[in-house]
Amino acid sequence: MRDPDGLIARAGVRGDPDRDQHFLVDDRVLDRLPTYLTETDADTSHILEIGGGTGALTDRLLAVGDEVTVVERDRELAAFLREEFADEIDAGELTVVQGDALKVELPDFTASVSNLPYGVSSEIAFRLFPEKKPLVLMFQQEFAERMVAEPNTSEYGRLSVSSQHYADVELVESIPKEAFSPPPAVQSAVVRAIPREPDYEVDNEDFFLRFVKALFTQRRKTIRNGIRNTAHISGLAEPEAVVDAADEDVLRKRAGAMAPSEFAALAQLARDVGGPIDE
């Protein structure tokens, strides 16, 4: 495997915190990341990496994947990756895409392993989740803890419900600041997401996620008041009709105590009787 410090030296770059660049340089962590994918027997025929940097993780992914596509926003780093991995590119094993991962067309990948740029990690994650492919993604520790949180915990929120709607999510490893160059201000963590269908039905996924978002903006209020106060977010035309139709036990709860399945049932009721104005 290529030495991560050697890659940084050959690239002639330094990580820039102002540009959300923190290069992962701990060999042990780099070696472990692909195993969180392979130990699940995931399809590794085409692995997507977001934020390739100087290629330390790319190198490890090439060892386990038949084909790897790297999306790198930084033009100079993308050029370096094409030079450093010229043989792998010529062999058809690697494709380097220079561009914004939120805007470029993604390939038909089978799994993703990525050290995400933290400033846009949420937006990228929720671009990847609907693809319903196995994901091994690195986030800020606090963000990762919120993704995997259970109801009735302080970390549980909109992010927990949204993430767990798409996949079984698991925090598999915490990563110290010292594993990066330069070290970030916060500790990091690796989340593994294995796609699966939820154990509840959602007729309109966009409305469900918007409804969850709305109620968590009023997480200290009861569900009753949350429904009434957030029609401008949820888009409900008749929030009072939803309150009248909902079960009293649900209306007394707060968003932080609602399981994803309970949100789904309430969202379905809201669509049926509250008439979302965009439908």
Short mmCIF file of C-alpha atoms in Angstrom, two decimals:
data_model
loop_
_atom_site.label_atom_id
_atom_site.label_comp_id
_atom_site.label_asym_id
_atom_site.label_seq_id
_atom_site.Cartn_x
_atom_site.Cartn_y
_atom_site.Cartn_z
CA MET A 1 0.00 0.00 0.00
CA ARG A 2 1.18 3.52 -0.76
CA ASP A 3 2.44 5.50 2.22
CA PRO A 4 -0.03 8.34 3.00
CA ASP A 5 2.74 10.76 4.02
CA GLY A 6 4.62 9.93 0.82
CA LEU A 7 1.49 10.68 -1.23
CA ILE A 8 1.13 14.08 0.42
CA ALA A 9 4.81 14.81 -0.26
CA ARG A 10 4.56 13.79 -3.94
CA ALA A 11 1.39 15.84 -4.35
CA GLY A 12 3.19 18.86 -2.90
CA VAL A 13 0.14 19.92 -0.92
CA ARG A 14 -0.84 20.56 2.66
CA GLY A 15 -4.30 20.04 4.10
CA ASP A 16 -6.27 23.24 4.41
CA PRO A 17 -8.85 23.36 7.24
CA ASP A 18 -10.44 26.43 5.64
CA ARG A 19 -11.21 24.27 2.60
CA ASP A 20 -12.32 21.28 4.69
CA GLN A 21 -9.17 19.33 3.75
CA HIS A 22 -7.93 16.91 6.41
CA PHE A 23 -5.97 14.02 4.91
CA LEU A 24 -6.29 10.65 6.64
CA VAL A 25 -2.71 9.48 7.29
CA ASP A 26 -3.03 6.67 9.86
CA ASP A 27 -2.17 3.43 8.03
CA ARG A 28 -4.09 1.28 10.51
CA VAL A 29 -7.30 3.24 10.00
CA LEU A 30 -6.83 3.32 6.24
CA ASP A 31 -6.34 -0.45 6.17
CA ARG A 32 -9.45 -1.06 8.30
CA LEU A 33 -11.90 1.09 6.35
CA PRO A 34 -12.38 -1.29 3.37
CA THR A 35 -12.87 -4.23 5.76
CA TYR A 36 -16.05 -2.67 7.12
CA LEU A 37 -17.42 -3.19 3.63
CA THR A 38 -15.91 -6.54 2.71
CA GLU A 39 -16.89 -8.24 5.98
CA THR A 40 -20.55 -7.75 5.00
CA ASP A 41 -20.02 -9.61 1.71
CA ALA A 42 -21.01 -6.43 -0.13
CA ASP A 43 -20.65 -6.22 -3.89
CA THR A 44 -17.26 -4.55 -4.47
CA SER A 45 -17.32 -4.64 -8.25
CA HIS A 46 -17.57 -0.81 -8.44
CA ILE A 47 -16.66 1.25 -5.36
CA LEU A 48 -17.35 4.97 -5.21
CA GLU A 49 -15.09 7.24 -3.17
CA ILE A 50 -16.09 10.83 -2.45
CA GLY A 51 -13.18 13.15 -1.71
CA GLY A 52 -10.12 11.21 -2.85
CA GLY A 53 -7.55 13.71 -1.58
CA THR A 54 -4.07 12.38 -2.30
CA GLY A 55 -5.24 8.81 -2.80
CA ALA A 56 -4.32 6.95 0.40
CA LEU A 57 -7.79 5.42 0.72
CA THR A 58 -8.11 5.09 -3.05
CA ASP A 59 -5.06 2.82 -3.00
CA ARG A 60 -6.68 0.52 -0.44
CA LEU A 61 -9.99 0.45 -2.30
CA LEU A 62 -8.25 -0.62 -5.50
CA ALA A 63 -7.02 -3.67 -3.62
CA VAL A 64 -10.57 -4.85 -2.83
CA GLY A 65 -12.66 -3.47 -5.70
CA ASP A 66 -12.74 -4.49 -9.34
CA GLU A 67 -13.31 -0.86 -10.29
CA VAL A 68 -13.09 2.38 -8.31
CA THR A 69 -14.45 5.81 -9.18
CA VAL A 70 -13.13 8.79 -7.21
CA VAL A 71 -14.89 12.15 -7.15
CA GLU A 72 -12.51 14.94 -6.13
CA ARG A 73 -13.53 18.60 -6.13
CA ASP A 74 -10.01 20.08 -5.99
CA ARG A 75 -8.64 20.43 -9.51
CA GLU A 76 -4.97 20.07 -8.48
CA LEU A 77 -5.65 16.98 -6.39
CA ALA A 78 -7.66 15.39 -9.20
CA ALA A 79 -4.71 16.00 -11.55
CA PHE A 80 -2.34 14.44 -9.03
CA LEU A 81 -4.55 11.36 -8.68
CA ARG A 82 -4.54 10.90 -12.45
CA GLU A 83 -0.75 11.10 -12.46
CA GLU A 84 -0.15 8.94 -9.37
CA PHE A 85 -2.56 6.22 -10.48
CA ALA A 86 -1.91 6.41 -14.22
CA ASP A 87 -1.32 2.65 -14.49
CA GLU A 88 -4.57 1.82 -12.72
CA ILE A 89 -6.44 4.27 -14.92
CA ASP A 90 -4.91 2.78 -18.06
CA ALA A 91 -5.93 -0.67 -16.86
CA GLY A 92 -9.55 0.44 -16.49
CA GLU A 93 -9.49 -0.06 -12.74
CA LEU A 94 -9.81 3.60 -11.72
CA THR A 95 -11.76 6.62 -12.92
CA VAL A 96 -11.08 10.08 -11.49
CA VAL A 97 -13.92 12.59 -11.74
CA GLN A 98 -13.04 16.21 -10.99
CA GLY A 99 -16.08 18.02 -9.67
CA ASP A 100 -18.52 18.68 -6.85
CA ALA A 101 -20.00 15.45 -5.48
CA LEU A 102 -23.32 17.23 -5.00
CA LYS A 103 -23.54 18.14 -8.68
CA VAL A 104 -21.68 15.58 -10.82
CA GLU A 105 -23.44 12.58 -12.26
CA LEU A 106 -22.59 9.61 -10.08
CA PRO A 107 -21.62 6.30 -11.68
CA ASP A 108 -23.62 3.11 -11.27
CA PHE A 109 -21.65 2.11 -8.17
CA THR A 110 -22.22 -0.95 -5.98
CA ALA A 111 -20.88 0.48 -2.68
CA SER A 112 -19.16 3.57 -1.33
CA VAL A 113 -16.29 4.01 1.12
CA SER A 114 -15.47 7.67 1.72
CA ASN A 115 -13.81 10.12 4.08
CA LEU A 116 -16.35 12.85 3.45
CA PRO A 117 -15.66 16.58 3.50
CA TYR A 118 -17.34 17.43 6.78
CA GLY A 119 -18.82 20.74 5.64
CA VAL A 120 -21.10 18.94 3.15
CA SER A 121 -21.19 15.46 4.70
CA SER A 122 -24.93 15.60 5.41
CA GLU A 123 -25.84 16.65 1.87
CA ILE A 124 -23.58 13.98 0.34
CA ALA A 125 -24.85 11.26 2.66
CA PHE A 126 -28.44 11.99 1.70
CA ARG A 127 -27.51 11.94 -1.95
CA LEU A 128 -26.05 8.45 -1.42
CA PHE A 129 -28.72 6.95 0.88
CA PRO A 130 -31.49 6.82 -1.75
CA GLU A 131 -29.16 4.83 -4.02
CA LYS A 132 -29.69 1.93 -1.57
CA LYS A 133 -26.10 0.70 -1.70
CA PRO A 134 -23.81 -0.31 1.20
CA LEU A 135 -21.96 2.72 2.57
CA VAL A 136 -18.93 3.16 4.83
CA LEU A 137 -18.67 6.88 5.53
CA MET A 138 -16.61 9.02 7.87
CA PHE A 139 -18.26 11.92 9.69
CA GLN A 140 -17.69 14.13 12.67
CA GLN A 141 -18.25 12.03 15.80
CA GLU A 142 -21.24 14.06 16.99
CA PHE A 143 -22.92 13.79 13.59
CA ALA A 144 -22.33 10.02 13.50
CA GLU A 145 -23.80 9.59 16.99
CA ARG A 146 -26.92 11.45 15.91
CA MET A 147 -27.30 9.20 12.86
CA VAL A 148 -27.41 6.01 14.94
CA ALA A 149 -29.27 7.40 17.98
CA GLU A 150 -32.35 5.72 19.45
CA PRO A 151 -35.60 7.43 20.55
CA ASN A 152 -35.62 9.03 23.99
CA THR A 153 -31.93 9.95 23.85
CA SER A 154 -30.54 13.47 23.61
CA GLU A 155 -28.86 12.68 20.26
CA TYR A 156 -32.04 11.39 18.62
CA GLY A 157 -33.52 13.70 16.02
CA ARG A 158 -34.42 14.31 12.43
CA LEU A 159 -31.04 12.94 11.28
CA SER A 160 -31.63 9.68 13.18
CA VAL A 161 -35.07 9.11 11.66
CA SER A 162 -33.97 10.04 8.14
CA SER A 163 -30.85 7.84 8.21
CA GLN A 164 -32.61 4.85 9.74
CA HIS A 165 -35.39 5.18 7.19
CA TYR A 166 -32.95 4.13 4.48
CA ALA A 167 -30.61 1.68 6.19
CA ASP A 168 -29.39 -0.15 9.25
CA VAL A 169 -26.77 2.30 10.48
CA GLU A 170 -23.96 1.42 12.85
CA LEU A 171 -21.09 3.43 14.31
CA VAL A 172 -18.21 1.01 13.79
CA GLU A 173 -15.16 3.04 14.85
CA SER A 174 -14.19 6.35 16.42
CA ILE A 175 -11.16 8.03 14.87
CA PRO A 176 -8.86 10.33 16.88
CA LYS A 177 -7.90 13.75 15.54
CA GLU A 178 -4.27 12.64 15.29
CA ALA A 179 -5.15 10.25 12.44
CA PHE A 180 -5.42 13.26 10.11
CA SER A 181 -3.09 15.87 8.68
CA PRO A 182 -3.79 18.54 9.73
CA PRO A 183 -5.81 17.31 12.73
CA PRO A 184 -9.42 18.55 12.66
CA ALA A 185 -10.92 20.34 15.64
CA VAL A 186 -13.19 17.39 16.47
CA GLN A 187 -13.01 13.60 16.69
CA SER A 188 -14.35 11.60 13.76
CA ALA A 189 -16.29 8.36 13.44
CA VAL A 190 -17.05 5.75 10.80
CA VAL A 191 -20.66 4.80 10.08
CA ARG A 192 -21.62 1.69 8.15
CA ALA A 193 -25.03 1.77 6.47
CA ILE A 194 -26.56 -1.40 5.05
CA PRO A 195 -29.63 -0.61 2.94
CA ARG A 196 -32.94 -2.25 3.73
CA GLU A 197 -36.62 -1.55 3.35
CA PRO A 198 -38.18 -0.01 6.47
CA ASP A 199 -40.65 -2.06 8.51
CA TYR A 200 -43.37 0.46 7.72
CA GLU A 201 -44.89 1.88 4.55
CA VAL A 202 -44.47 5.42 3.27
CA ASP A 203 -46.54 6.43 0.26
CA ASN A 204 -44.74 9.72 -0.28
CA GLU A 205 -41.14 9.75 0.91
CA ASP A 206 -40.62 13.48 0.31
CA PHE A 207 -43.59 14.39 2.49
CA PHE A 208 -42.57 11.91 5.19
CA LEU A 209 -39.08 13.40 5.48
CA ARG A 210 -40.45 16.95 5.38
CA PHE A 211 -43.01 16.09 8.07
CA VAL A 212 -40.28 14.64 10.31
CA LYS A 213 -38.18 17.76 9.76
CA ALA A 214 -41.12 19.98 10.68
CA LEU A 215 -41.89 18.22 13.95
CA PHE A 216 -38.27 18.23 15.07
CA THR A 217 -38.14 22.00 14.71
CA GLN A 218 -40.57 21.90 17.65
CA ARG A 219 -38.96 19.04 19.54
CA ARG A 220 -39.71 20.59 22.94
CA LYS A 221 -43.40 20.90 22.07
CA THR A 222 -45.96 18.13 22.07
CA ILE A 223 -46.78 16.53 18.73
CA ARG A 224 -50.15 18.27 18.94
CA ASN A 225 -48.54 21.70 19.01
CA GLY A 226 -45.83 20.66 16.59
CA ILE A 227 -48.40 19.81 13.93
CA ARG A 228 -50.21 23.09 14.49
CA ASN A 229 -47.08 25.24 14.48
CA THR A 230 -45.23 23.82 11.48
CA ALA A 231 -47.71 23.75 8.60
CA HIS A 232 -45.44 26.24 6.80
CA ILE A 233 -42.72 23.57 6.82
CA SER A 234 -44.72 20.36 6.39
CA GLY A 235 -47.00 21.92 3.79
CA LEU A 236 -50.21 20.75 5.47
CA ALA A 237 -53.30 22.63 4.35
CA GLU A 238 -55.39 21.45 7.31
CA PRO A 239 -53.16 20.85 10.35
CA GLU A 240 -56.14 21.05 12.71
CA ALA A 241 -57.79 18.17 10.88
CA VAL A 242 -54.69 16.06 11.59
CA VAL A 243 -54.83 16.94 15.28
CA ASP A 244 -58.52 16.00 15.40
CA ALA A 245 -57.85 12.62 13.73
CA ALA A 246 -54.68 11.57 15.54
CA ASP A 247 -54.54 9.31 18.59
CA GLU A 248 -54.39 11.21 21.85
CA ASP A 249 -51.42 9.15 23.12
CA VAL A 250 -49.41 10.21 20.06
CA LEU A 251 -50.42 13.86 20.38
CA ARG A 252 -49.08 13.97 23.96
CA LYS A 253 -45.64 12.76 22.90
CA ARG A 254 -42.69 14.86 21.82
CA ALA A 255 -40.73 14.26 18.63
CA GLY A 256 -37.75 12.80 20.51
CA ALA A 257 -39.91 9.95 21.81
CA MET A 258 -41.36 8.96 18.44
CA ALA A 259 -39.95 5.89 16.67
CA PRO A 260 -39.57 6.10 12.87
CA SER A 261 -42.56 3.78 12.43
CA GLU A 262 -44.71 6.13 14.55
CA PHE A 263 -43.64 9.09 12.42
CA ALA A 264 -44.54 7.10 9.32
CA ALA A 265 -48.03 6.26 10.58
CA LEU A 266 -48.66 9.85 11.62
CA ALA A 267 -47.33 11.17 8.30
CA GLN A 268 -49.69 8.87 6.43
CA LEU A 269 -52.61 10.11 8.51
CA ALA A 270 -51.50 13.71 7.90
CA ARG A 271 -51.48 13.15 4.14
CA ASP A 272 -54.90 11.52 4.24
CA VAL A 273 -56.70 14.18 6.24
CA GLY A 274 -54.43 17.23 6.18
CA GLY A 275 -54.18 17.67 2.45
CA PRO A 276 -50.55 18.67 1.71
CA ILE A 277 -50.83 21.71 -0.54
CA ASP A 278 -48.20 20.45 -3.02
CA GLU A 279 -50.13 17.28 -3.88
#
